[in-house]
mmCIF file of C-alpha atoms and ligand atoms in Angstrom:
data_model
loop_
_atom_site.group_PDB
_atom_site.id
_atom_site.type_symbol
_atom_site.label_atom_id
_atom_site.label_comp_id
_atom_site.label_asym_id
_atom_site.label_seq_id
_atom_site.Cartn_x
_atom_site.Cartn_y
_atom_site.Cartn_z
ATOM 1 C CA UNK A 1 185.927 204.757 233.608
ATOM 2 C CA UNK A 2 183.425 206.851 235.629
ATOM 3 C CA UNK A 3 180.929 205.680 238.636
ATOM 4 C CA UNK A 4 177.974 204.124 237.256
ATOM 5 C CA UNK A 5 174.999 204.488 239.134
ATOM 6 C CA UNK A 6 172.854 200.879 239.006
ATOM 7 C CA UNK A 7 169.492 200.826 240.613
ATOM 8 C CA UNK A 8 167.179 197.863 241.389
ATOM 9 C CA UNK A 9 163.459 198.310 242.245
ATOM 10 C CA UNK A 10 161.813 195.408 244.406
ATOM 11 C CA UNK A 11 158.299 195.341 244.315
ATOM 12 C CA UNK A 12 156.890 194.692 247.910
ATOM 13 C CA UNK A 13 154.178 192.118 247.038
ATOM 14 C CA UNK A 14 154.381 188.349 248.063
ATOM 15 C CA UNK A 15 157.269 186.395 249.612
ATOM 16 C CA UNK A 16 160.504 185.800 248.431
ATOM 17 C CA UNK A 17 161.110 182.276 246.473
ATOM 18 C CA UNK A 18 164.081 180.567 245.562
ATOM 19 C CA UNK A 19 163.551 181.557 241.918
ATOM 20 C CA UNK A 20 163.666 185.009 242.987
ATOM 21 C CA UNK A 21 166.968 184.269 245.214
ATOM 22 C CA UNK A 22 168.918 182.608 242.513
ATOM 23 C CA UNK A 23 167.361 184.967 239.580
ATOM 24 C CA UNK A 24 167.658 187.951 241.137
ATOM 25 C CA UNK A 25 168.683 188.591 244.532
ATOM 26 C CA UNK A 26 171.843 186.687 244.643
ATOM 27 C CA UNK A 27 173.108 188.603 241.489
ATOM 28 C CA UNK A 28 172.268 191.817 242.455
ATOM 29 C CA UNK A 29 173.981 191.465 245.397
ATOM 30 C CA UNK A 30 177.163 190.178 244.084
ATOM 31 C CA UNK A 31 177.191 193.241 241.759
ATOM 32 C CA UNK A 32 176.719 195.843 244.410
ATOM 33 C CA UNK A 33 179.874 194.924 245.547
ATOM 34 C CA UNK A 34 181.699 195.945 242.701
ATOM 35 C CA UNK A 35 183.387 199.019 243.787
ATOM 36 C CA UNK A 36 182.993 200.694 240.349
ATOM 37 C CA UNK A 37 179.287 201.270 240.994
ATOM 38 C CA UNK A 38 177.292 203.390 243.111
ATOM 39 C CA UNK A 39 174.029 201.152 243.801
ATOM 40 C CA UNK A 40 170.250 202.177 245.097
ATOM 41 C CA UNK A 41 168.092 199.385 245.807
ATOM 42 C CA UNK A 42 164.606 200.268 246.804
ATOM 43 C CA UNK A 43 161.363 198.733 247.662
ATOM 44 C CA UNK A 44 158.848 199.954 245.455
ATOM 45 C CA UNK A 45 155.578 199.691 247.938
ATOM 46 C CA UNK A 46 153.603 202.702 245.874
ATOM 47 C CA UNK A 47 154.139 200.075 243.082
ATOM 48 C CA UNK A 48 152.548 197.400 245.123
ATOM 49 C CA UNK A 49 149.499 199.238 246.273
ATOM 50 C CA UNK A 50 148.533 198.952 242.119
ATOM 51 C CA UNK A 51 148.572 195.061 242.758
ATOM 52 C CA UNK A 52 147.847 194.903 246.364
ATOM 53 C CA UNK A 53 144.426 196.326 248.455
ATOM 54 C CA UNK A 54 145.392 194.685 251.597
ATOM 55 C CA UNK A 55 147.297 197.008 253.902
ATOM 56 C CA UNK A 56 148.445 194.366 256.190
ATOM 57 C CA UNK A 57 149.743 192.012 253.520
ATOM 58 C CA UNK A 58 151.769 195.340 252.043
ATOM 59 C CA UNK A 59 153.521 195.832 255.375
ATOM 60 C CA UNK A 60 154.337 192.229 255.562
ATOM 61 C CA UNK A 61 155.670 191.840 252.282
ATOM 62 C CA UNK A 62 157.905 195.051 252.681
ATOM 63 C CA UNK A 63 159.394 193.745 256.106
ATOM 64 C CA UNK A 64 159.880 190.434 254.410
ATOM 65 C CA UNK A 65 161.480 191.340 251.870
ATOM 66 C CA UNK A 66 163.856 194.384 253.294
ATOM 67 C CA UNK A 67 164.842 191.394 255.795
ATOM 68 C CA UNK A 68 165.221 189.276 253.010
ATOM 69 C CA UNK A 69 167.887 191.439 251.203
ATOM 70 C CA UNK A 70 169.899 192.565 254.503
ATOM 71 C CA UNK A 71 170.339 188.916 255.610
ATOM 72 C CA UNK A 72 171.806 187.912 252.545
ATOM 73 C CA UNK A 73 174.276 190.254 252.462
ATOM 74 C CA UNK A 74 173.038 193.481 250.902
ATOM 75 C CA UNK A 75 175.339 196.070 252.491
ATOM 76 C CA UNK A 76 173.357 199.344 253.606
ATOM 77 C CA UNK A 77 176.839 201.214 254.265
ATOM 78 C CA UNK A 78 178.103 200.369 250.649
ATOM 79 C CA UNK A 79 174.815 201.104 248.645
ATOM 80 C CA UNK A 80 171.824 203.150 249.262
ATOM 81 C CA UNK A 81 168.660 200.818 250.309
ATOM 82 C CA UNK A 82 165.180 202.952 251.089
ATOM 83 C CA UNK A 83 161.666 202.574 250.619
ATOM 84 C CA UNK A 84 160.070 204.393 247.498
ATOM 85 C CA UNK A 85 157.276 205.725 249.901
ATOM 86 C CA UNK A 86 159.931 207.610 252.123
ATOM 87 C CA UNK A 87 161.067 209.293 249.271
ATOM 88 C CA UNK A 88 158.297 212.072 248.441
ATOM 89 C CA UNK A 89 160.257 213.688 245.663
ATOM 90 C CA UNK A 90 159.568 210.548 243.564
ATOM 91 C CA UNK A 91 156.042 211.116 243.482
ATOM 92 C CA UNK A 92 156.760 214.873 243.056
ATOM 93 C CA UNK A 93 158.699 213.921 239.850
ATOM 94 C CA UNK A 94 156.197 211.149 238.885
ATOM 95 C CA UNK A 95 153.445 213.739 238.321
ATOM 96 C CA UNK A 96 155.468 216.358 236.512
ATOM 97 C CA UNK A 97 156.744 213.336 234.150
ATOM 98 C CA UNK A 98 152.951 212.346 233.903
ATOM 99 C CA UNK A 99 152.465 215.874 232.442
ATOM 100 C CA UNK A 100 155.227 215.110 229.543
ATOM 101 C CA UNK A 101 154.049 211.694 228.958
ATOM 102 C CA UNK A 102 152.111 211.515 226.084
ATOM 103 C CA UNK A 103 148.864 209.163 226.715
ATOM 104 C CA UNK A 104 149.510 207.151 223.539
ATOM 105 C CA UNK A 105 152.868 205.786 224.971
ATOM 106 C CA UNK A 106 150.635 204.504 227.765
ATOM 107 C CA UNK A 107 148.380 202.854 225.697
ATOM 108 C CA UNK A 108 150.969 200.138 224.127
ATOM 109 C CA UNK A 109 152.378 199.257 227.727
ATOM 110 C CA UNK A 110 152.075 195.355 227.441
ATOM 111 C CA UNK A 111 150.662 195.239 230.878
ATOM 112 C CA UNK A 112 148.164 197.536 230.477
ATOM 113 C CA UNK A 113 147.285 196.294 227.111
ATOM 114 C CA UNK A 114 147.096 192.257 228.354
ATOM 115 C CA UNK A 115 144.661 193.366 231.163
ATOM 116 C CA UNK A 116 142.085 195.384 228.442
ATOM 117 C CA UNK A 117 142.514 191.796 226.399
ATOM 118 C CA UNK A 118 141.527 189.533 229.300
ATOM 119 C CA UNK A 119 138.476 191.993 229.463
ATOM 120 C CA UNK A 120 137.723 191.982 226.217
ATOM 121 C CA UNK A 121 137.945 188.003 226.000
ATOM 122 C CA UNK A 122 136.142 187.725 228.773
ATOM 123 C CA UNK A 123 133.407 190.137 227.463
ATOM 124 C CA UNK A 124 133.596 192.834 229.796
ATOM 125 C CA UNK A 125 134.116 196.132 229.212
ATOM 126 C CA UNK A 126 137.570 197.345 227.785
ATOM 127 C CA UNK A 127 138.475 198.989 231.456
ATOM 128 C CA UNK A 128 136.697 196.941 234.059
ATOM 129 C CA UNK A 129 138.707 196.663 236.984
ATOM 130 C CA UNK A 130 141.882 198.896 235.550
ATOM 131 C CA UNK A 131 142.786 201.557 237.993
ATOM 132 C CA UNK A 132 144.668 204.937 236.816
ATOM 133 C CA UNK A 133 147.633 203.263 239.125
ATOM 134 C CA UNK A 134 147.791 200.254 236.556
ATOM 135 C CA UNK A 135 147.776 202.514 233.738
ATOM 136 C CA UNK A 136 150.213 205.429 234.992
ATOM 137 C CA UNK A 137 152.600 202.541 236.296
ATOM 138 C CA UNK A 138 155.498 203.094 234.100
ATOM 139 C CA UNK A 139 156.041 206.943 234.747
ATOM 140 C CA UNK A 140 155.875 206.021 238.236
ATOM 141 C CA UNK A 141 158.846 203.703 237.477
ATOM 142 C CA UNK A 142 160.655 206.287 235.100
ATOM 143 C CA UNK A 143 160.371 208.439 237.892
ATOM 144 C CA UNK A 144 162.105 206.061 240.218
ATOM 145 C CA UNK A 145 164.805 205.797 237.850
ATOM 146 C CA UNK A 146 165.379 209.138 236.872
ATOM 147 C CA UNK A 147 165.559 210.519 240.228
ATOM 148 C CA UNK A 148 168.379 208.698 240.347
ATOM 149 C CA UNK A 149 170.447 209.771 237.640
ATOM 150 C CA UNK A 150 170.686 205.931 237.103
ATOM 151 C CA UNK A 151 172.586 204.781 234.480
ATOM 152 C CA UNK A 152 171.710 201.109 234.280
ATOM 153 C CA UNK A 153 169.070 199.516 235.530
ATOM 154 C CA UNK A 154 169.072 195.434 235.758
ATOM 155 C CA UNK A 155 165.422 194.002 234.789
ATOM 156 C CA UNK A 156 163.899 190.887 233.527
ATOM 157 C CA UNK A 157 162.631 190.995 230.009
ATOM 158 C CA UNK A 158 159.422 191.523 230.984
ATOM 159 C CA UNK A 159 160.332 194.911 232.115
ATOM 160 C CA UNK A 160 162.359 196.415 229.079
ATOM 161 C CA UNK A 161 159.426 197.830 227.729
ATOM 162 C CA UNK A 162 159.068 200.124 230.997
ATOM 163 C CA UNK A 163 163.002 200.641 230.540
ATOM 164 C CA UNK A 164 162.354 201.899 226.896
ATOM 165 C CA UNK A 165 159.374 204.303 228.284
ATOM 166 C CA UNK A 166 161.477 205.842 230.967
ATOM 167 C CA UNK A 167 164.505 206.471 228.034
ATOM 168 C CA UNK A 168 161.205 208.288 225.650
ATOM 169 C CA UNK A 169 160.196 210.183 228.806
ATOM 170 C CA UNK A 170 163.530 211.602 229.730
ATOM 171 C CA UNK A 171 164.499 212.342 226.447
ATOM 172 C CA UNK A 172 161.506 214.097 225.834
ATOM 173 C CA UNK A 173 162.101 216.005 229.025
ATOM 174 C CA UNK A 174 165.719 217.160 228.135
ATOM 175 C CA UNK A 175 164.424 218.204 224.869
ATOM 176 C CA UNK A 176 162.154 220.847 226.376
ATOM 177 C CA UNK A 177 164.022 221.930 229.392
ATOM 178 C CA UNK A 178 167.829 220.859 229.072
ATOM 179 C CA UNK A 179 169.987 218.158 229.566
ATOM 180 C CA UNK A 180 168.797 217.723 233.534
ATOM 181 C CA UNK A 181 168.328 213.900 233.084
ATOM 182 C CA UNK A 182 170.315 210.670 232.711
ATOM 183 C CA UNK A 183 169.011 208.327 229.782
ATOM 184 C CA UNK A 184 168.993 205.141 231.688
ATOM 185 C CA UNK A 185 169.964 201.742 229.926
ATOM 186 C CA UNK A 186 168.262 198.237 230.967
ATOM 187 C CA UNK A 187 170.648 195.648 231.786
ATOM 188 C CA UNK A 188 168.990 192.022 230.828
ATOM 189 C CA UNK A 189 171.121 189.176 232.355
ATOM 190 C CA UNK A 190 171.177 186.635 229.590
ATOM 191 C CA UNK A 191 173.297 184.132 231.520
ATOM 192 C CA UNK A 192 171.185 184.069 235.199
ATOM 193 C CA UNK A 193 169.442 180.869 235.682
ATOM 194 C CA UNK A 194 165.809 180.794 235.654
ATOM 195 C CA UNK A 195 165.116 178.135 238.427
ATOM 196 C CA UNK A 196 162.023 175.651 237.676
ATOM 197 C CA UNK A 197 159.309 174.864 240.037
ATOM 198 C CA UNK A 198 158.398 171.923 241.553
ATOM 199 C CA UNK A 199 155.915 171.036 238.598
ATOM 200 C CA UNK A 200 159.048 171.664 236.150
ATOM 201 C CA UNK A 201 157.768 174.971 234.584
ATOM 202 C CA UNK A 202 159.529 177.897 235.736
ATOM 203 C CA UNK A 203 159.080 179.140 239.492
ATOM 204 C CA UNK A 204 156.926 181.771 239.866
ATOM 205 C CA UNK A 205 153.645 182.726 241.952
ATOM 206 C CA UNK A 206 151.523 182.725 239.188
ATOM 207 C CA UNK A 207 151.834 178.685 238.807
ATOM 208 C CA UNK A 208 151.758 178.015 242.410
ATOM 209 C CA UNK A 209 155.284 176.030 242.245
ATOM 210 C CA UNK A 210 157.519 177.899 244.066
ATOM 211 C CA UNK A 211 159.873 176.912 246.900
ATOM 212 C CA UNK A 212 159.381 179.562 249.924
ATOM 213 C CA UNK A 213 163.201 181.049 250.491
ATOM 214 C CA UNK A 214 162.776 180.657 254.377
ATOM 215 C CA UNK A 215 161.048 177.758 255.184
ATOM 216 C CA UNK A 216 162.336 175.961 258.150
ATOM 217 C CA UNK A 217 164.956 173.433 257.458
ATOM 218 C CA UNK A 218 162.564 170.266 257.830
ATOM 219 C CA UNK A 219 159.722 171.975 255.388
ATOM 220 C CA UNK A 220 162.460 172.804 252.895
ATOM 221 C CA UNK A 221 163.453 169.163 252.587
ATOM 222 C CA UNK A 222 160.062 168.162 252.034
ATOM 223 C CA UNK A 223 159.316 170.792 249.526
ATOM 224 C CA UNK A 224 162.780 169.660 247.662
ATOM 225 C CA UNK A 225 161.440 165.687 247.975
ATOM 226 C CA UNK A 226 158.012 167.244 245.767
ATOM 227 C CA UNK A 227 159.787 168.255 242.933
ATOM 228 C CA UNK A 228 158.184 166.145 240.452
ATOM 229 C CA UNK A 229 160.987 163.457 238.954
ATOM 230 C CA UNK A 230 160.091 160.680 236.201
ATOM 231 C CA UNK A 231 159.484 156.596 237.091
ATOM 232 C CA UNK A 232 163.227 155.451 236.012
ATOM 233 C CA UNK A 233 164.494 153.449 239.375
ATOM 234 C CA UNK A 234 168.058 153.151 241.027
ATOM 235 C CA UNK A 235 170.396 152.199 238.848
ATOM 236 C CA UNK A 236 168.673 153.548 235.766
ATOM 237 C CA UNK A 237 170.846 156.160 233.873
ATOM 238 C CA UNK A 238 169.310 159.637 234.127
ATOM 239 C CA UNK A 239 168.792 162.568 231.975
ATOM 240 C CA UNK A 240 170.110 165.691 233.402
ATOM 241 C CA UNK A 241 168.928 167.758 230.393
ATOM 242 C CA UNK A 242 165.557 166.655 231.274
ATOM 243 C CA UNK A 243 165.316 166.952 235.122
ATOM 244 C CA UNK A 244 164.376 169.733 236.984
ATOM 245 C CA UNK A 245 166.039 168.444 240.031
ATOM 246 C CA UNK A 246 169.024 168.690 238.559
ATOM 247 C CA UNK A 247 168.675 172.456 237.157
ATOM 248 C CA UNK A 248 167.818 173.490 240.649
ATOM 249 C CA UNK A 249 170.844 171.544 242.127
ATOM 250 C CA UNK A 250 173.237 173.176 239.576
ATOM 251 C CA UNK A 251 171.757 177.004 240.074
ATOM 252 C CA UNK A 252 173.258 176.332 243.630
ATOM 253 C CA UNK A 253 176.429 174.150 242.922
ATOM 254 C CA UNK A 254 180.187 174.572 242.188
ATOM 255 C CA UNK A 255 181.332 173.689 238.652
ATOM 256 C CA UNK A 256 182.946 170.639 240.279
ATOM 257 C CA UNK A 257 179.690 169.396 242.108
ATOM 258 C CA UNK A 258 178.015 169.850 239.158
ATOM 259 C CA UNK A 259 180.243 167.399 237.267
ATOM 260 C CA UNK A 260 179.806 164.940 239.866
ATOM 261 C CA UNK A 261 176.105 165.408 240.293
ATOM 262 C CA UNK A 262 176.211 164.754 236.276
ATOM 263 C CA UNK A 263 178.017 161.341 236.329
ATOM 264 C CA UNK A 264 176.425 160.496 239.329
ATOM 265 C CA UNK A 265 173.014 160.912 237.394
ATOM 266 C CA UNK A 266 174.806 158.398 234.304
ATOM 267 C CA UNK A 267 175.403 156.031 237.239
ATOM 268 C CA UNK A 268 171.656 155.853 238.060
ATOM 269 C CA UNK A 269 171.684 157.507 241.258
ATOM 270 C CA UNK A 270 168.168 157.514 243.062
ATOM 271 C CA UNK A 271 165.979 160.052 242.715
ATOM 272 C CA UNK A 272 165.511 160.075 246.908
ATOM 273 C CA UNK A 273 169.156 160.351 246.889
ATOM 274 C CA UNK A 274 169.411 163.179 244.297
ATOM 275 C CA UNK A 275 166.720 165.303 246.163
ATOM 276 C CA UNK A 276 168.740 164.956 249.706
ATOM 277 C CA UNK A 277 171.701 165.863 248.302
ATOM 278 C CA UNK A 278 170.064 169.171 246.675
ATOM 279 C CA UNK A 279 168.501 169.831 250.137
ATOM 280 C CA UNK A 280 171.441 169.592 251.889
ATOM 281 C CA UNK A 281 173.394 171.956 249.551
ATOM 282 C CA UNK A 282 170.503 174.700 249.153
ATOM 283 C CA UNK A 283 169.990 174.352 253.103
ATOM 284 C CA UNK A 284 173.713 174.638 253.232
ATOM 285 C CA UNK A 285 174.173 177.750 251.149
ATOM 286 C CA UNK A 286 170.767 179.252 252.886
ATOM 287 C CA UNK A 287 171.132 178.072 256.903
ATOM 288 C CA UNK A 288 173.201 181.140 258.136
ATOM 289 C CA UNK A 289 171.437 183.653 256.070
ATOM 290 C CA UNK A 290 168.122 182.054 257.561
ATOM 291 C CA UNK A 291 169.259 183.049 261.275
ATOM 292 C CA UNK A 292 169.715 186.682 260.082
ATOM 293 C CA UNK A 293 166.276 186.889 258.469
ATOM 294 C CA UNK A 294 164.636 185.483 261.381
ATOM 295 C CA UNK A 295 166.212 188.117 263.566
ATOM 296 C CA UNK A 296 165.491 190.384 261.238
ATOM 297 C CA UNK A 297 161.740 189.482 261.219
ATOM 298 C CA UNK A 298 161.854 189.450 265.128
ATOM 299 C CA UNK A 299 162.943 193.001 265.049
ATOM 300 C CA UNK A 300 161.156 195.110 262.636
ATOM 301 C CA UNK A 301 162.182 198.062 264.584
ATOM 302 C CA UNK A 302 165.850 197.271 263.488
ATOM 303 C CA UNK A 303 165.144 197.057 259.778
ATOM 304 C CA UNK A 304 162.959 200.559 259.911
ATOM 305 C CA UNK A 305 166.215 201.915 261.305
ATOM 306 C CA UNK A 306 168.234 201.062 258.171
ATOM 307 C CA UNK A 307 165.558 201.933 255.844
ATOM 308 C CA UNK A 308 165.512 205.307 257.961
ATOM 309 C CA UNK A 309 169.279 205.766 257.302
ATOM 310 C CA UNK A 310 168.962 204.912 253.461
ATOM 311 C CA UNK A 311 166.017 207.329 253.288
ATOM 312 C CA UNK A 312 168.246 210.001 254.634
ATOM 313 C CA UNK A 313 170.657 209.228 252.081
ATOM 314 C CA UNK A 314 168.839 209.075 249.028
ATOM 315 C CA UNK A 315 166.947 212.425 249.867
ATOM 316 C CA UNK A 316 170.315 214.321 250.186
ATOM 317 C CA UNK A 317 170.483 213.407 246.431
ATOM 318 C CA UNK A 318 166.578 213.488 245.522
ATOM 319 C CA UNK A 319 166.277 217.001 247.601
ATOM 320 C CA UNK A 320 168.600 219.070 245.696
ATOM 321 C CA UNK A 321 168.079 217.605 242.284
ATOM 322 C CA UNK A 322 164.057 217.812 242.665
ATOM 323 C CA UNK A 323 164.710 221.423 243.357
ATOM 324 C CA UNK A 324 166.382 221.800 239.970
ATOM 325 C CA UNK A 325 163.572 219.848 238.185
ATOM 326 C CA UNK A 326 161.144 222.031 239.574
ATOM 327 C CA UNK A 327 162.538 225.234 238.733
ATOM 328 C CA UNK A 328 163.092 224.007 235.028
ATOM 329 C CA UNK A 329 159.456 223.435 234.818
ATOM 330 C CA UNK A 330 158.134 226.921 236.347
ATOM 331 C CA UNK A 331 157.475 226.088 240.037
ATOM 332 C CA UNK A 332 159.795 228.780 241.159
ATOM 333 C CA UNK A 333 159.466 231.365 244.118
ATOM 334 C CA UNK A 334 157.835 234.383 242.930
ATOM 335 C CA UNK A 335 160.105 236.827 244.357
HETATM 336 N N1 LIG B 1 158.288 196.744 238.073
HETATM 337 C C1 LIG B 1 159.555 196.300 238.349
HETATM 338 C C2 LIG B 1 159.114 195.256 238.826
HETATM 339 O O1 LIG B 1 157.770 194.901 238.873
HETATM 340 C C3 LIG B 1 159.827 196.880 239.673
HETATM 341 C C4 LIG B 1 160.088 198.193 239.767
HETATM 342 C C5 LIG B 1 159.600 199.685 240.316
HETATM 343 C C6 LIG B 1 161.325 198.690 239.305
HETATM 344 N N2 LIG B 1 160.189 200.682 239.908
HETATM 345 C C7 LIG B 1 161.267 200.337 239.195
HETATM 346 C C8 LIG B 1 162.542 198.451 238.545
HETATM 347 C C9 LIG B 1 162.707 200.868 238.723
HETATM 348 C C10 LIG B 1 163.632 198.747 238.678
HETATM 349 C C11 LIG B 1 163.769 200.253 238.500
HETATM 350 O O2 LIG B 1 160.063 193.901 238.473
#
């Protein structure tokens, strides 16, 4: 089989939590080590501007997320790791694609429709607070993907529609101008763990139930101690299937450790003890990376340097390809 290009985008808003680590970061880093793939990872900071209008927050999140991926072992020598805003060809392509994207297609985007519905429910004007950035979000995302001729794009369920739109846009472009674009495919990981948060619902910023990935040891322990359990006493058998704590433990455990913990639940392990074991397991997995993370956060120039090298690699591909695209649509030298 020929080399597959896999592209992963990370919006630079907020700070990473354990759910991001288990559900996205860890599997993506593992997958990037497959010799059959040519991986692109980028920080979608222009996407961040849609949600966040706080400059310091955008910068801080960009640094935290870059440091996180590097600390956890993303190898910038093997993959292309860059910042969206460092590759001006992406926004250039976004404009060209905008001129070939039906407005009706964008009207159907879930995120946009949800924002309109919220307005209507609140008795507001349908357009209240909706920027062109939010409306055009899927076009910029299509440009991210098409710019690097990605074959595969790993995404969560909520992004599948955006991938459909990127396919649609690529096909339309090819139909008009010849087969210049690769039509990408979404890859939805079915078996990746969805981590519950401290309250048992899916760990998510919007539920305020997250455990930040890089809490110092003591605070990590405290956060794990706060995971909700029921009132069963030590000695009473407990049901792993009904326990957020077990699910969190299991996401970090080996097959063997999982089986042992299952048995411990049946034998009536005390909740406090089960939490202590979860803490030790999670802390053990993160401790070394946490030190690397802290070192990177203390030397942002180093992170910047990595991203600059990534930018040069990304542009080495994007610049000549963009010249072909520009030519194809008629933006050409006159003589
Ligand atoms: N929209 C994606 C998200 O919120 C992030 C993203 C931006 C992305 N551009 C992308 C993901 C391109 C994959 C490919 O999760």
